Amino acid sequence: MRERQDVILGGGLSGMTAAWTLQQAGEDHWQIYEKEERVGGLARSVAVDGYLFDHGPHILFTIDAEMEALIRDLLGDNFHAQERQAFIYHHAHDLYTRFPFQAHLYGLPVPLVRECLVELVRAVQRFERGEFQPRNYEEWMRGVFGDGISDRLMIPYARKIWTIEPSEMEFSWIGRRVPTPDYERIIAGALTDDVAQVGATSSFWYPRTGAIEPLPRALGARLKNVHLQRRALRIELPAKQVVFSDGAVVPFDHLLFSLPLPSIPRLFTGVPPEVERACAALKYQGIYCINIGVDRPDVSDKHWVYFYEEPFPFHRLSFPATFSPDTVPPGKSSIATEVAFSQWRPLDRDTAVERTLDALKLAKILHPDDRIDLIHTEEIQPAYVIYDLDHAKNVGLIRTWLREHGIWNIGRFGEWQYFNMDHSMRSGKTAAEEILRSRPGSAPLGYNPP
Ligand SMILES: Cc1cc2nc3c(=O)[nH]c(=O)nc-3n(C[C@H](O)[C@H](O)[C@H](O)COP(=O)(O)OP(=O)(O)OC[C@H]3O[C@@H](n4cnc5c(N)ncnc54)[C@H](O)[C@@H]3O)c2cc1C
């Protein structure tokens, strides 16, 4: 029998998918440790006075066929597909347009639409002259959408969510996260409202009942070796053992680490100075999820709305009852707002709540006579990894060092990437498969350090 086991730290979706992969391969020499009293991490939901809130509404969508199959299997009858009803609010024009802005200019004042289209043509001309060589996210937006769309919406919105200038960010993370309709589609969307939806989330899934938590709960229920309320306090190298807050010491063969990379200097012994420096240089922002219960049905028929203008502290708000009526008591509604903050744009919780309530009235979402049942605020930190210009270099250096010690960093904060739930699950599965392949007698490990 092997003396050391594989240890998975963190019972979020990435850690549990790694565990499920090992279990499915017939392995039993692994243990998963979670500091909270229930699994799920960021994909848990919070129940308050009959309302259910996610940590920022968590919708499901993926192009990963294996993860889709797993998600469908886990949710069973609770799986529910929906067509997106997402909008942009324009306070200056007192109207909503469909998301994404760049594909639905129709309805905005004609001079603004004309400016956006003229600048789009200029961007296309620059592209055709071979002048599209963006060095940062701002240049990428200007090159793809033109200065009109960029200045009017994309850049103000980017500042709001990322809390730093988009010129200080790289753009490798964009993938399907920023919809990039071609110019013919942008022009069509400026002429008529009668156009098909675009983007990765144009249809999405959300459980019929229980908000998002039934997904991680179902995965956790399948796993054998789950240890709850076990907080890792220290990871000792080169001894390769984890010390828990109850004093238990668990030696590991491989470690799957889904905790945030910036916590490494605090958690690990034997961290080289260059790894400490790389961890300290990682950037992130936080989110206040300010959730509001309203004593009125049907506050909105929209799923979610984006805000880019100054008076609004939140960049997005959602109406959970439109995802699933099960998230509110009968006859009630709720509003889930997301407000970004960081060391570059500090904001205390009370001010965020106060400004949010004022802004909801300004946007006429809350009425003056509305009765607020509850205000529940969750602070998530880190919430979004910031892709500053040194992101790839720092993450690569940390990962290389971890692998030298048999440690696989997994998940949104372990890999330190803009991972949705499906990506985090895939990350756990990939790491577990690499570990399985590294066993004596298996095919050689395919990992090549960057
Ligand atoms: C505001 C917001 C909105 C989002 N919306 C969506 C969405 O709509 N759709 C989507 O697909 N994805 C969304 N995501 C992303 C999604 O939440 C993540 O990709 C996914 O849940 C991350 O899973 P994980 O296992 O990597 O990390 P986590 O969920 O962070 O899991 C890590 C686990 O480690 C545990 N832990 C921490 N420290 C210790 C310790 N010392 N010892 C033991 N355990 C510890 C934590 O308690 C946690 O359970 C959103 C994220 C945010 C922040």
Coordinates of C-alpha atoms and ligand atoms in Angstrom, one line a residue:
M1 CA 0.0 0.0 0.0
R2 CA 1.2 3.5 -0.8
E3 CA 2.4 5.4 2.3
R4 CA 1.5 8.9 1.0
Q5 CA -1.8 9.8 -0.5
D6 CA -2.8 12.5 -3.0
V7 CA -4.2 15.4 -1.2
I8 CA -6.7 17.9 -2.7
L9 CA -7.0 21.2 -1.0
G10 CA -10.4 23.0 -1.5
G11 CA -13.8 21.4 -2.0
G12 CA -14.9 23.8 -4.8
L13 CA -15.8 22.6 -8.2
S14 CA -12.2 22.2 -9.4
G15 CA -11.1 20.1 -6.4
M16 CA -14.2 18.0 -6.5
T17 CA -13.9 17.3 -10.2
A18 CA -10.3 16.3 -9.6
A19 CA -11.5 13.9 -6.9
W20 CA -14.3 12.6 -9.0
T21 CA -11.8 11.9 -11.8
L22 CA -9.5 9.9 -9.5
Q23 CA -12.5 8.0 -8.0
Q24 CA -13.8 7.2 -11.4
A25 CA -10.4 5.7 -12.3
G26 CA -10.8 3.3 -9.4
E27 CA -8.3 5.1 -7.1
D28 CA -8.8 5.4 -3.4
H29 CA -5.5 6.9 -2.2
W30 CA -6.7 10.5 -2.2
Q31 CA -8.4 12.8 0.3
I32 CA -10.1 16.1 -0.2
Y33 CA -10.1 18.8 2.5
E34 CA -12.5 21.8 2.7
K35 CA -12.4 24.5 5.4
E36 CA -16.1 25.2 5.3
E37 CA -18.9 23.1 6.6
R38 CA -20.1 22.4 3.1
V39 CA -18.6 21.9 -0.3
G40 CA -19.0 24.1 -3.3
G41 CA -16.7 27.1 -2.7
L42 CA -17.8 30.1 -4.9
A43 CA -20.6 27.9 -6.4
R44 CA -22.5 27.7 -3.1
S45 CA -25.7 29.7 -2.7
V46 CA -26.8 31.6 0.4
A47 CA -30.3 31.3 1.9
V48 CA -31.6 34.4 3.7
D49 CA -35.2 34.7 4.9
G50 CA -36.6 32.6 2.1
Y51 CA -34.4 34.2 -0.6
L52 CA -31.6 32.4 -2.4
F53 CA -28.5 34.2 -3.7
D54 CA -25.4 32.9 -5.5
H55 CA -22.0 34.5 -5.0
G56 CA -22.9 36.7 -8.0
P57 CA -25.6 34.9 -10.0
H58 CA -23.9 31.8 -11.5
I59 CA -25.1 30.7 -14.9
L60 CA -23.9 27.6 -16.7
F61 CA -22.7 27.5 -20.3
T62 CA -19.9 25.6 -22.0
I63 CA -18.5 24.3 -25.2
D64 CA -16.7 21.5 -23.4
A65 CA -18.8 18.4 -24.2
E66 CA -17.4 16.4 -21.3
M67 CA -18.2 19.1 -18.8
E68 CA -21.7 19.5 -20.3
A69 CA -22.3 15.8 -19.9
L70 CA -21.1 15.9 -16.3
I71 CA -23.2 19.0 -15.5
R72 CA -26.3 17.5 -17.0
D73 CA -25.8 14.3 -15.2
L74 CA -25.2 16.1 -11.8
L75 CA -28.3 18.3 -12.2
G76 CA -30.6 15.6 -13.7
D77 CA -34.2 16.9 -13.7
N78 CA -33.0 20.1 -12.2
F79 CA -31.3 21.1 -15.4
H80 CA -33.0 24.0 -17.1
A81 CA -32.0 25.8 -20.3
Q82 CA -33.0 29.4 -21.0
E83 CA -32.6 32.1 -23.7
R84 CA -30.6 35.0 -22.4
Q85 CA -32.4 38.3 -21.8
A86 CA -29.5 40.6 -21.1
F87 CA -29.3 44.3 -21.6
I88 CA -27.2 47.4 -21.3
Y89 CA -28.7 50.4 -19.4
H90 CA -28.0 53.9 -20.9
H91 CA -28.9 56.4 -18.2
A92 CA -27.9 59.3 -20.5
H93 CA -30.5 58.2 -23.0
D94 CA -33.0 56.7 -20.6
L95 CA -33.1 53.4 -22.4
Y96 CA -31.9 49.8 -22.6
T97 CA -30.2 48.1 -25.5
R98 CA -29.6 44.4 -25.9
F99 CA -26.3 42.8 -24.7
P100 CA -23.7 42.9 -26.2
F101 CA -23.6 46.6 -26.9
Q102 CA -21.5 46.2 -30.0
A103 CA -24.0 43.9 -31.7
H104 CA -27.1 45.9 -30.8
L105 CA -26.6 49.6 -31.5
Y106 CA -30.2 49.9 -32.7
G107 CA -32.3 52.3 -30.7
L108 CA -29.4 54.6 -29.6
P109 CA -29.4 58.2 -30.8
V110 CA -28.5 58.3 -34.5
P111 CA -25.4 60.6 -34.1
L112 CA -24.0 58.1 -31.6
V113 CA -24.7 55.1 -33.9
R114 CA -23.1 56.9 -36.8
E115 CA -20.0 57.7 -34.8
C116 CA -19.7 54.0 -33.7
L117 CA -20.1 52.8 -37.3
V118 CA -17.7 55.3 -38.9
E119 CA -15.1 54.4 -36.3
L120 CA -15.7 50.7 -36.9
V121 CA -15.1 51.2 -40.6
R122 CA -11.8 53.0 -39.7
A123 CA -10.8 50.1 -37.5
V124 CA -11.6 47.6 -40.3
Q125 CA -9.4 49.7 -42.7
R126 CA -6.6 49.8 -40.2
F127 CA -6.9 46.0 -39.9
E128 CA -6.8 45.5 -43.6
R129 CA -3.6 47.7 -43.8
G130 CA -2.0 45.2 -41.3
E131 CA -2.0 47.8 -38.5
F132 CA -3.8 45.7 -35.9
Q133 CA -1.0 44.9 -33.5
P134 CA -2.5 45.6 -30.1
R135 CA -0.2 45.7 -27.1
N136 CA -2.8 45.8 -24.4
Y137 CA -6.6 45.4 -23.8
E138 CA -7.4 49.0 -24.7
E139 CA -5.6 48.8 -28.0
W140 CA -7.4 45.5 -28.6
M141 CA -10.8 47.1 -28.1
R142 CA -10.0 50.1 -30.3
G143 CA -8.6 47.7 -33.0
V144 CA -11.6 45.3 -33.0
F145 CA -14.5 47.7 -32.4
G146 CA -13.2 51.1 -33.3
D147 CA -12.9 54.2 -31.1
G148 CA -16.6 54.9 -31.0
I149 CA -17.8 51.7 -29.4
S150 CA -14.6 51.6 -27.3
D151 CA -14.9 55.2 -25.9
R152 CA -18.7 55.1 -25.6
L153 CA -19.0 51.8 -23.7
M154 CA -16.3 49.2 -23.8
I155 CA -13.6 51.3 -22.0
P156 CA -15.8 52.8 -19.3
Y157 CA -17.2 49.4 -18.6
A158 CA -13.7 47.8 -18.5
R159 CA -12.6 50.5 -16.0
K160 CA -15.7 49.7 -13.9
I161 CA -15.2 46.0 -13.6
W162 CA -11.4 45.7 -13.6
T163 CA -10.8 48.8 -11.5
I164 CA -7.6 49.6 -13.4
E165 CA -7.0 51.1 -16.8
P166 CA -7.5 48.6 -19.7
S167 CA -4.2 49.9 -21.1
E168 CA -2.5 48.2 -18.2
M169 CA -4.0 44.8 -19.1
E170 CA -3.2 42.2 -21.7
F171 CA -6.0 40.5 -23.7
S172 CA -5.1 36.8 -24.0
W173 CA -8.0 36.0 -21.6
I174 CA -10.7 37.3 -24.0
G175 CA -11.5 34.1 -25.9
R176 CA -15.3 33.9 -25.9
R177 CA -15.6 36.2 -22.9
V178 CA -16.0 39.4 -24.9
P179 CA -18.4 38.8 -27.8
T180 CA -16.7 39.8 -31.1
P181 CA -19.3 39.9 -33.8
D182 CA -17.9 40.6 -37.3
Y183 CA -18.6 44.1 -38.8
E184 CA -21.5 42.9 -41.0
R185 CA -23.2 41.7 -37.8
I186 CA -22.5 45.0 -36.0
I187 CA -24.0 46.9 -39.0
A188 CA -27.0 44.7 -39.1
G189 CA -27.5 45.2 -35.3
A190 CA -27.4 49.0 -35.8
L191 CA -30.1 48.9 -38.5
T192 CA -32.7 46.6 -36.8
D193 CA -33.6 45.1 -33.5
D194 CA -34.6 41.9 -35.3
V195 CA -31.2 40.1 -35.1
A196 CA -30.2 36.8 -33.5
Q197 CA -28.4 36.8 -30.2
V198 CA -24.6 36.5 -30.2
G199 CA -22.0 35.4 -27.6
A200 CA -21.2 32.5 -25.4
T201 CA -24.1 33.1 -23.0
S202 CA -26.9 33.5 -25.6
S203 CA -28.5 30.5 -24.1
F204 CA -27.6 29.3 -20.7
W205 CA -28.5 26.8 -18.0
Y206 CA -29.6 27.3 -14.4
P207 CA -31.1 24.8 -11.9
R208 CA -34.9 24.9 -11.6
T209 CA -34.6 24.9 -7.9
G210 CA -32.0 25.6 -5.2
A211 CA -30.0 28.3 -7.1
I212 CA -26.6 27.1 -8.3
E213 CA -25.7 25.1 -5.2
P214 CA -27.3 21.8 -6.3
L215 CA -24.5 21.4 -8.8
P216 CA -21.6 21.3 -6.3
R217 CA -23.8 19.5 -3.8
A218 CA -24.5 16.7 -6.2
L219 CA -20.8 16.3 -7.0
G220 CA -19.9 16.3 -3.3
A221 CA -22.5 13.6 -2.6
R222 CA -20.7 11.3 -5.1
L223 CA -17.3 11.6 -3.4
K224 CA -16.0 9.2 -0.8
N225 CA -13.1 10.9 0.9
V226 CA -14.4 14.4 1.7
H227 CA -13.3 16.1 4.9
L228 CA -15.2 19.2 5.9
Q229 CA -14.2 21.9 8.3
R230 CA -10.5 21.0 7.8
R231 CA -8.5 24.2 7.1
A232 CA -5.0 23.8 5.8
L233 CA -2.8 26.0 7.9
R234 CA 0.7 25.2 6.4
I235 CA 2.2 23.2 3.6
E236 CA 5.7 22.1 4.4
L237 CA 8.3 21.7 1.7
P238 CA 10.4 19.8 1.1
A239 CA 8.8 17.4 3.6
K240 CA 5.6 17.4 1.4
Q241 CA 3.1 17.5 4.1
V242 CA 0.0 19.6 5.0
V243 CA -0.6 20.8 8.6
F244 CA -4.2 21.4 9.4
S245 CA -5.7 23.8 12.0
D246 CA -6.6 20.8 14.2
G247 CA -2.9 19.9 14.3
A248 CA -3.2 16.9 12.0
V249 CA -0.2 16.4 9.7
V250 CA -1.0 14.7 6.3
P251 CA 2.0 13.7 4.1
F252 CA 1.2 13.9 0.3
D253 CA 2.5 12.3 -2.8
H254 CA 0.8 14.8 -5.2
L255 CA -1.0 17.9 -3.9
L256 CA -3.9 19.5 -5.9
F257 CA -4.1 23.1 -4.8
S258 CA -7.2 25.2 -5.5
L259 CA -6.5 28.0 -3.1
P260 CA -5.5 31.5 -4.4
L261 CA -1.9 31.7 -5.6
P262 CA -1.2 34.9 -3.6
S263 CA -1.7 32.8 -0.4
I264 CA 1.4 30.7 -1.2
P265 CA 4.0 32.8 0.8
R266 CA 1.7 32.7 3.9
L267 CA 0.8 29.0 3.6
F268 CA 4.0 27.3 2.3
T269 CA 7.4 26.9 3.9
G270 CA 10.5 26.9 1.7
V271 CA 9.2 29.4 -0.9
P272 CA 12.1 30.9 -2.9
P273 CA 12.3 34.7 -3.0
E274 CA 11.5 34.9 -6.8
V275 CA 8.3 32.9 -6.2
E276 CA 7.4 35.1 -3.2
R277 CA 7.9 38.2 -5.5
A278 CA 5.8 36.7 -8.3
C279 CA 2.9 35.9 -5.8
A280 CA 3.1 39.4 -4.4
A281 CA 2.9 40.9 -7.9
L282 CA -0.4 39.1 -8.8
K283 CA -3.3 41.5 -9.2
Y284 CA -7.0 41.0 -8.4
Q285 CA -10.1 42.8 -7.6
G286 CA -12.9 42.0 -5.2
I287 CA -16.7 42.1 -5.6
Y288 CA -19.4 43.1 -3.1
C289 CA -22.5 41.1 -4.0
I290 CA -25.2 43.4 -2.7
N291 CA -28.4 41.3 -2.7
I292 CA -31.7 43.0 -2.1
G293 CA -35.1 41.4 -1.4
V294 CA -38.0 43.5 -2.6
D295 CA -41.6 43.1 -1.4
R296 CA -43.0 43.2 -4.9
P297 CA -43.3 40.6 -7.6
D298 CA -41.7 41.1 -11.1
V299 CA -39.2 43.9 -10.4
S300 CA -37.9 43.0 -13.9
D301 CA -38.4 40.6 -16.7
K302 CA -34.7 40.7 -17.6
H303 CA -32.0 38.3 -16.5
W304 CA -29.3 40.8 -16.1
V305 CA -28.2 44.3 -17.0
Y306 CA -24.8 45.9 -17.5
F307 CA -24.0 49.4 -16.3
Y308 CA -21.1 51.5 -17.6
E309 CA -21.9 55.0 -16.5
E310 CA -20.5 56.9 -13.6
P311 CA -23.4 57.3 -11.2
F312 CA -23.7 53.5 -10.9
P313 CA -21.3 51.7 -8.5
F314 CA -22.3 48.3 -9.9
H315 CA -21.2 47.0 -13.3
R316 CA -23.9 44.4 -13.4
L317 CA -27.1 43.6 -11.7
S318 CA -29.3 40.5 -12.1
F319 CA -32.8 39.5 -11.2
P320 CA -32.6 36.0 -9.7
A321 CA -36.3 35.3 -9.9
T322 CA -36.0 35.4 -13.7
F323 CA -33.4 32.6 -13.6
S324 CA -35.6 30.6 -11.2
P325 CA -38.7 31.6 -9.3
D326 CA -37.5 29.3 -6.6
T327 CA -35.0 32.0 -5.5
V328 CA -37.6 34.3 -4.0
P329 CA -40.6 33.8 -1.7
P330 CA -44.0 34.0 -3.4
G331 CA -45.0 37.5 -4.4
K332 CA -41.4 38.9 -3.9
S333 CA -38.5 39.8 -6.1
S334 CA -34.8 40.2 -5.6
I335 CA -31.9 42.2 -7.1
A336 CA -28.3 40.9 -7.1
T337 CA -25.8 43.7 -7.8
E338 CA -22.0 43.3 -8.2
V339 CA -19.8 46.1 -7.2
A340 CA -16.0 45.9 -7.9
F341 CA -13.3 47.3 -5.7
S342 CA -9.6 46.8 -5.3
Q343 CA -6.5 48.4 -3.8
W344 CA -6.5 50.7 -6.9
R345 CA -10.1 51.6 -6.3
P346 CA -10.9 51.1 -2.6
L347 CA -14.6 51.1 -1.5
D348 CA -15.9 50.2 1.9
R349 CA -18.9 48.0 2.2
D350 CA -21.3 50.6 3.8
T351 CA -20.6 53.1 1.1
A352 CA -21.1 50.5 -1.6
V353 CA -24.5 49.6 -0.2
E354 CA -25.6 53.2 0.2
R355 CA -24.5 54.1 -3.4
T356 CA -26.2 50.9 -4.7
L357 CA -29.6 51.8 -3.2
D358 CA -29.4 55.4 -4.6
A359 CA -28.4 54.1 -8.0
L360 CA -31.2 51.6 -8.2
K361 CA -33.6 54.4 -7.6
L362 CA -31.9 56.6 -10.2
A363 CA -32.3 53.8 -12.8
K364 CA -36.0 53.5 -11.7
I365 CA -35.5 49.8 -10.8
L366 CA -36.5 50.5 -7.2
H367 CA -39.6 52.6 -6.8
P368 CA -39.8 55.3 -4.1
D369 CA -42.6 53.3 -2.3
D370 CA -40.8 49.9 -2.6
R371 CA -40.5 48.0 0.7
I372 CA -37.0 46.4 1.0
D373 CA -37.3 43.0 2.8
L374 CA -33.6 42.6 3.2
I375 CA -30.1 43.7 2.2
H376 CA -27.5 40.9 2.3
T377 CA -23.9 41.7 1.3
E378 CA -21.3 39.1 0.5
E379 CA -17.7 40.1 0.0
I380 CA -15.7 38.1 -2.5
Q381 CA -11.9 38.6 -2.5
P382 CA -10.3 37.7 -4.8
A383 CA -13.2 37.7 -7.2
Y384 CA -11.6 38.3 -10.6
V385 CA -8.0 37.8 -11.5
I386 CA -6.6 40.9 -13.2
Y387 CA -4.6 40.2 -16.4
D388 CA -1.9 42.8 -15.9
L389 CA 1.0 42.8 -18.4
D390 CA 3.1 40.5 -16.1
H391 CA 0.3 38.0 -15.4
A392 CA 1.6 35.2 -17.7
K393 CA 5.2 35.6 -16.5
N394 CA 4.4 35.5 -12.8
V395 CA 1.8 32.6 -13.0
G396 CA 4.2 30.6 -15.2
L397 CA 7.1 31.0 -12.7
I398 CA 4.9 30.0 -9.7
R399 CA 3.5 27.0 -11.6
T400 CA 6.9 25.7 -12.6
W401 CA 8.0 25.8 -9.0
L402 CA 4.9 24.1 -7.7
R403 CA 5.3 21.2 -10.2
E404 CA 8.9 20.7 -9.1
H405 CA 7.3 19.7 -5.8
G406 CA 4.5 17.5 -7.1
I407 CA 1.9 20.2 -6.7
W408 CA -0.8 20.8 -9.3
N409 CA -2.4 24.3 -9.0
I410 CA -6.1 24.0 -10.2
G411 CA -9.2 26.0 -10.5
R412 CA -10.0 29.7 -10.9
F413 CA -7.6 30.9 -8.2
G414 CA -5.2 28.0 -8.2
E415 CA -4.5 28.5 -11.9
W416 CA -5.1 32.2 -11.4
Q417 CA -7.2 32.6 -14.6
Y418 CA -10.6 34.0 -15.6
F419 CA -12.2 30.6 -15.2
N420 CA -16.0 29.9 -15.2
M421 CA -17.4 26.9 -13.5
D422 CA -16.8 24.6 -16.5
H423 CA -13.2 25.8 -16.9
S424 CA -12.6 25.2 -13.1
M425 CA -14.0 21.7 -13.4
R426 CA -11.9 21.0 -16.5
S427 CA -8.8 22.3 -14.7
G428 CA -9.4 19.8 -11.9
K429 CA -10.0 16.9 -14.3
T430 CA -7.0 17.7 -16.4
A431 CA -4.7 17.7 -13.3
A432 CA -6.1 14.4 -12.1
E433 CA -5.6 12.8 -15.5
E434 CA -2.0 14.0 -15.6
I435 CA -1.4 12.5 -12.2
L436 CA -3.0 9.3 -13.2
R437 CA -0.8 9.2 -16.3
S438 CA 2.3 9.8 -14.1
R439 CA 1.7 6.6 -12.1
P440 CA 4.3 3.9 -12.7
G441 CA 3.2 1.7 -15.7
S442 CA 1.1 4.5 -17.2
A443 CA 1.9 6.5 -20.3
P444 CA 4.5 9.3 -19.7
L445 CA 3.3 12.6 -18.3
G446 CA 2.6 15.0 -21.1
Y447 CA 3.5 18.2 -19.1
N448 CA 6.1 20.6 -20.5
P449 CA 7.1 23.5 -18.3
P450 CA 6.6 26.8 -20.0
Ligands
LIG1 C1 -18.7 37.3 -8.9 C2 -18.5 36.0 -9.6 C3 -19.5 35.6 -10.5 C4 -19.3 34.4 -11.2 N1 -20.2 34.0 -12.1 C5 -20.0 32.8 -12.8 C6 -21.0 32.4 -13.8 O1 -22.0 33.1 -14.0 N2 -20.8 31.3 -14.4 C7 -19.7 30.5 -14.2 O2 -19.6 29.4 -14.9 N3 -18.7 30.8 -13.3 C8 -18.9 32.0 -12.6 N4 -17.9 32.4 -11.7 C9 -16.7 31.5 -11.6 C10 -16.9 30.3 -10.7 O3 -17.4 30.7 -9.4 C11 -15.6 29.6 -10.5 O4 -15.0 29.3 -11.7 C12 -15.6 28.3 -9.7 O5 -16.7 28.3 -8.7 C13 -14.3 28.2 -9.0 O6 -14.1 26.9 -8.4 P1 -12.8 26.5 -7.7 O7 -12.9 25.2 -7.2 O8 -11.7 26.8 -8.7 O9 -12.5 27.6 -6.6 P2 -13.4 27.9 -5.2 O10 -14.8 27.8 -5.5 O11 -12.8 29.2 -4.7 O12 -12.9 26.7 -4.3 C14 -11.8 26.7 -3.4 C15 -12.2 26.0 -2.1 O13 -11.1 26.0 -1.2 C16 -11.6 26.2 0.1 N5 -10.4 26.7 0.9 C17 -9.9 27.9 0.9 N6 -8.9 27.9 1.8 C18 -8.8 26.7 2.3 C19 -7.9 26.1 3.3 N7 -6.9 26.8 3.9 N8 -8.1 24.8 3.6 C20 -9.0 24.1 3.0 N9 -9.9 24.6 2.1 C21 -9.8 25.9 1.8 C22 -12.6 27.2 -0.1 O14 -13.5 27.3 1.0 C23 -13.3 26.8 -1.4 O15 -14.4 25.9 -1.1 C24 -18.1 33.6 -11.0 C25 -17.2 34.0 -10.1 C26 -17.3 35.2 -9.4 C27 -16.3 35.6 -8.4

